[in-house]
Amino acid sequence: MSLHVLYFGMLAEVTGLAEENWLNNGQLTVGDFRAQVMQKYPALQGKKFKIAVNQRILEDLADIAPQSEVALLPPFAGG
Amino acid sequence: MSLHVLYFGMLAEVTGLAEENWLNNGQLTVGDFRAQVMQKYPALQGKKFKIAVNQRILEDLADIAPQSEVALLPPFAGG
Amino acid sequence: MEKQHKPKKVFVEGPISPDFIAKSIASHQSKTGIGAHAIFLGQIRADEKEGGAVSGIAYTAYEEMAEQTFHEIREAAFARFELTCLHIYHSLGLVPTGQISLFVFVSSPHRRAAFEASEYIVEEIKTKVPIFAKELIGDNGEFEWKRNV
Amino acid sequence: MEKQHKPKKVFVEGPISPDFIAKSIASHQSKTGIGAHAIFLGQIRADEKEGGAVSGIAYTAYEEMAEQTFHEIREAAFARFELTCLHIYHSLGLVPTGQISLFVFVSSPHRRAAFEASEYIVEEIKTKVPIFAKELIGDNGEFEWKRNV
């Protein structure tokens, strides 16, 4: 399946990009995706982030639907 | 002794004046003064008010010093 | 509280304008320790009474005592909360419906203190300051004396 | 909540000006059911860091999700408190020290609801909205990523 992945704030600096397409054979949970992205970008180790799928923050056990927009969100700092 | 008495808000309407001098033989407590002023202006009966002596709200048992400024204060409505 | 704050004039004649509020905000932009402003504005409501809608409020006060009480409220707020600045303005005279009669402007490094001080100060003003308010009703010169509850 | 409120644009480019705040206040003077406005302003502090003082904050956001989250916060506030109006504005891009990056404007018939809603909304924004802030430090291009605690 194919996902659209977005990186924000300090995470975009770590990965060196703001977005990319992500291809995978078969279903992924949020936890699976987290493991994959940290393998691809080892500099993400030790960074705190949440994962939003189609603009909803989901727990690691949740499934990611095909064609989803997946965003890596560092700590919020609005206000 | 002589006091300077001020009436505010609806109480000035009841007494028909904003201020007056008040003469009395001897010492007065706040309670004594309250009784006198309500005798002089019976329309004050049933009106709620506090008495400030030299800009401090005092209880009925407190003495009023000679030459004090005494104010009759209806309910506050600032804001 | 070691520091005493100079008494400031609180009363202004008539309504407090949005432009005055903007100027107050702008004048705090050079104070770079401030992280949070909490502003409270009291606006005159067109409450429906028996004789019609409230068209405005005419404020009077025991001015000397009121200014002194405002000063004491400010000192107590500075002692109780971590504040950078605190300004209070209140109208005297006529304030028409929809216009602003109270402007409490609290500034602090942090939002918590700003929020808490703002509430504290407004409650103190409502209960402790000798200000009197005549609500003007309809077009026939009717009125009612207002009281804070 | 029976009534749904139209989503409103929250983000503005750069600082929020005192003049903009004044215009917002003025535009509420025709709403004569309002008795109390509570306004919260977030201002950029010149905090001292190792490399110097903070000179400004560069804000970015996951804009679509953020606007949706702001909308949900507004709806929840209208459901929870007796509000007449509620506006939220937040900066994107560079906001220099001393300037305003957050403007929360709550209006209600009564002060209690205005105070409570103001605090509630600011806390919700701090914890739930995907906004990211790079604190610019000193003159040498140093920076630090900020996080709400």
Tab-separated table of N, CA, C and O in Angstrom, chain D residues 15 21-22 33 37 39 45-46 49-50 61 68 74 77-78 83 86 92 94 98 104 108 115 117 122 136 144 147-148:
chain	number	residue	atom	x	y	z
D	15	PRO	N	2.998	38.678	13.301
D	15	PRO	CA	2.420	39.068	14.584
D	15	PRO	C	0.978	39.554	14.457
D	15	PRO	O	0.557	39.973	13.380
D	21	ILE	N	-6.642	43.869	17.258
D	21	ILE	CA	-7.380	43.547	18.483
D	21	ILE	C	-8.446	44.608	18.745
D	21	ILE	O	-9.589	44.292	19.082
D	22	ALA	N	-8.068	45.864	18.559
D	22	ALA	CA	-9.034	46.958	18.764
D	22	ALA	C	-10.226	46.819	17.823
D	22	ALA	O	-11.381	47.001	18.223
D	33	GLY	N	-26.049	41.817	23.988
D	33	GLY	CA	-26.243	40.802	25.021
D	33	GLY	C	-24.955	40.500	25.755
D	33	GLY	O	-24.964	39.829	26.796
D	37	HIS	N	-16.077	40.502	28.261
D	37	HIS	CA	-15.098	39.938	27.336
D	37	HIS	C	-13.886	39.500	28.145
D	37	HIS	O	-13.385	40.263	28.969
D	39	ILE	N	-10.058	38.374	27.260
D	39	ILE	CA	-9.091	38.312	26.161
D	39	ILE	C	-7.784	37.755	26.705
D	39	ILE	O	-7.306	38.202	27.751
D	45	ARG	N	8.473	36.258	24.733
D	45	ARG	CA	9.421	36.702	25.759
D	45	ARG	C	10.861	36.624	25.245
D	45	ARG	O	11.219	35.705	24.508
D	46	ALA	N	11.684	37.545	25.739
D	46	ALA	CA	13.120	37.532	25.404
D	46	ALA	C	13.881	36.673	26.407
D	46	ALA	O	14.813	37.134	27.063
D	49	LYS	N	18.927	32.448	26.881
D	49	LYS	CA	19.407	31.082	26.646
D	49	LYS	C	20.938	31.118	26.637
D	49	LYS	O	21.535	32.194	26.722
D	50	GLU	N	21.537	29.950	26.458
D	50	GLU	CA	23.009	29.921	26.457
D	50	GLU	C	23.617	30.806	25.375
D	50	GLU	O	24.588	31.507	25.598
D	61	ALA	N	3.068	24.918	11.338
D	61	ALA	CA	1.964	24.087	11.825
D	61	ALA	C	1.602	23.058	10.781
D	61	ALA	O	1.893	23.219	9.587
D	68	GLN	N	-8.604	22.284	11.924
D	68	GLN	CA	-9.670	21.380	12.351
D	68	GLN	C	-9.711	21.279	13.887
D	68	GLN	O	-10.777	21.291	14.500
D	74	ARG	N	-13.295	25.188	19.601
D	74	ARG	CA	-14.375	26.191	19.630
D	74	ARG	C	-15.728	25.527	19.899
D	74	ARG	O	-16.505	25.994	20.751
D	77	ALA	N	-16.045	24.485	23.444
D	77	ALA	CA	-16.212	25.630	24.348
D	77	ALA	C	-17.643	26.165	24.293
D	77	ALA	O	-18.237	26.484	25.328
D	78	PHE	N	-18.212	26.239	23.091
D	78	PHE	CA	-19.603	26.690	22.981
D	78	PHE	C	-20.550	25.724	23.684
D	78	PHE	O	-21.553	26.136	24.266
D	83	LEU	N	-21.560	31.138	25.921
D	83	LEU	CA	-20.772	32.136	25.189
D	83	LEU	C	-21.606	32.796	24.098
D	83	LEU	O	-22.432	32.153	23.463
D	86	LEU	N	-16.757	33.755	20.158
D	86	LEU	CA	-15.449	33.185	20.470
D	86	LEU	C	-14.581	33.257	19.223
D	86	LEU	O	-14.956	32.731	18.170
D	92	LEU	N	1.485	32.456	12.258
D	92	LEU	CA	2.440	31.574	11.585
D	92	LEU	C	3.601	32.450	11.115
D	92	LEU	O	3.439	33.659	10.941
D	94	LEU	N	7.323	34.338	11.312
D	94	LEU	CA	8.150	34.968	12.337
D	94	LEU	C	7.374	35.978	13.186
D	94	LEU	O	6.710	36.871	12.661
D	98	GLY	N	8.371	40.457	22.001
D	98	GLY	CA	7.522	41.593	22.368
D	98	GLY	C	6.236	41.666	21.567
D	98	GLY	O	5.338	42.423	21.921
D	104	VAL	N	-6.948	35.114	21.969
D	104	VAL	CA	-8.175	34.370	22.254
D	104	VAL	C	-9.191	35.361	22.816
D	104	VAL	O	-8.917	36.037	23.811
D	108	SER	N	-19.306	36.830	26.573
D	108	SER	CA	-20.419	36.144	27.231
D	108	SER	C	-21.319	37.177	27.896
D	108	SER	O	-20.890	38.301	28.170
D	115	PHE	N	-14.400	34.029	31.843
D	115	PHE	CA	-13.133	33.634	32.484
D	115	PHE	C	-12.851	32.147	32.270
D	115	PHE	O	-11.753	31.748	31.876
D	117	ALA	N	-14.051	29.956	30.149
D	117	ALA	CA	-13.838	29.547	28.760
D	117	ALA	C	-12.459	29.991	28.282
D	117	ALA	O	-11.772	29.253	27.569
D	122	VAL	N	-7.300	28.296	26.112
D	122	VAL	CA	-5.844	28.452	26.021
D	122	VAL	C	-5.145	27.130	26.363
D	122	VAL	O	-4.221	26.705	25.667
D	136	LEU	N	14.392	31.682	18.063
D	136	LEU	CA	15.614	32.211	17.462
D	136	LEU	C	16.408	32.904	18.549
D	136	LEU	O	15.875	33.724	19.309
D	144	GLU	N	16.405	27.013	19.004
D	144	GLU	CA	16.036	25.921	19.897
D	144	GLU	C	14.563	25.620	19.637
D	144	GLU	O	13.765	26.558	19.510
D	147	ARG	N	8.875	23.603	23.359
D	147	ARG	CA	7.777	22.665	23.598
D	147	ARG	C	6.947	23.118	24.793
D	147	ARG	O	7.470	23.577	25.792
D	148	ASN	N	5.638	22.992	24.658
D	148	ASN	CA	4.758	23.325	25.780
D	148	ASN	C	4.827	22.223	26.814
D	148	ASN	O	4.886	21.048	26.478
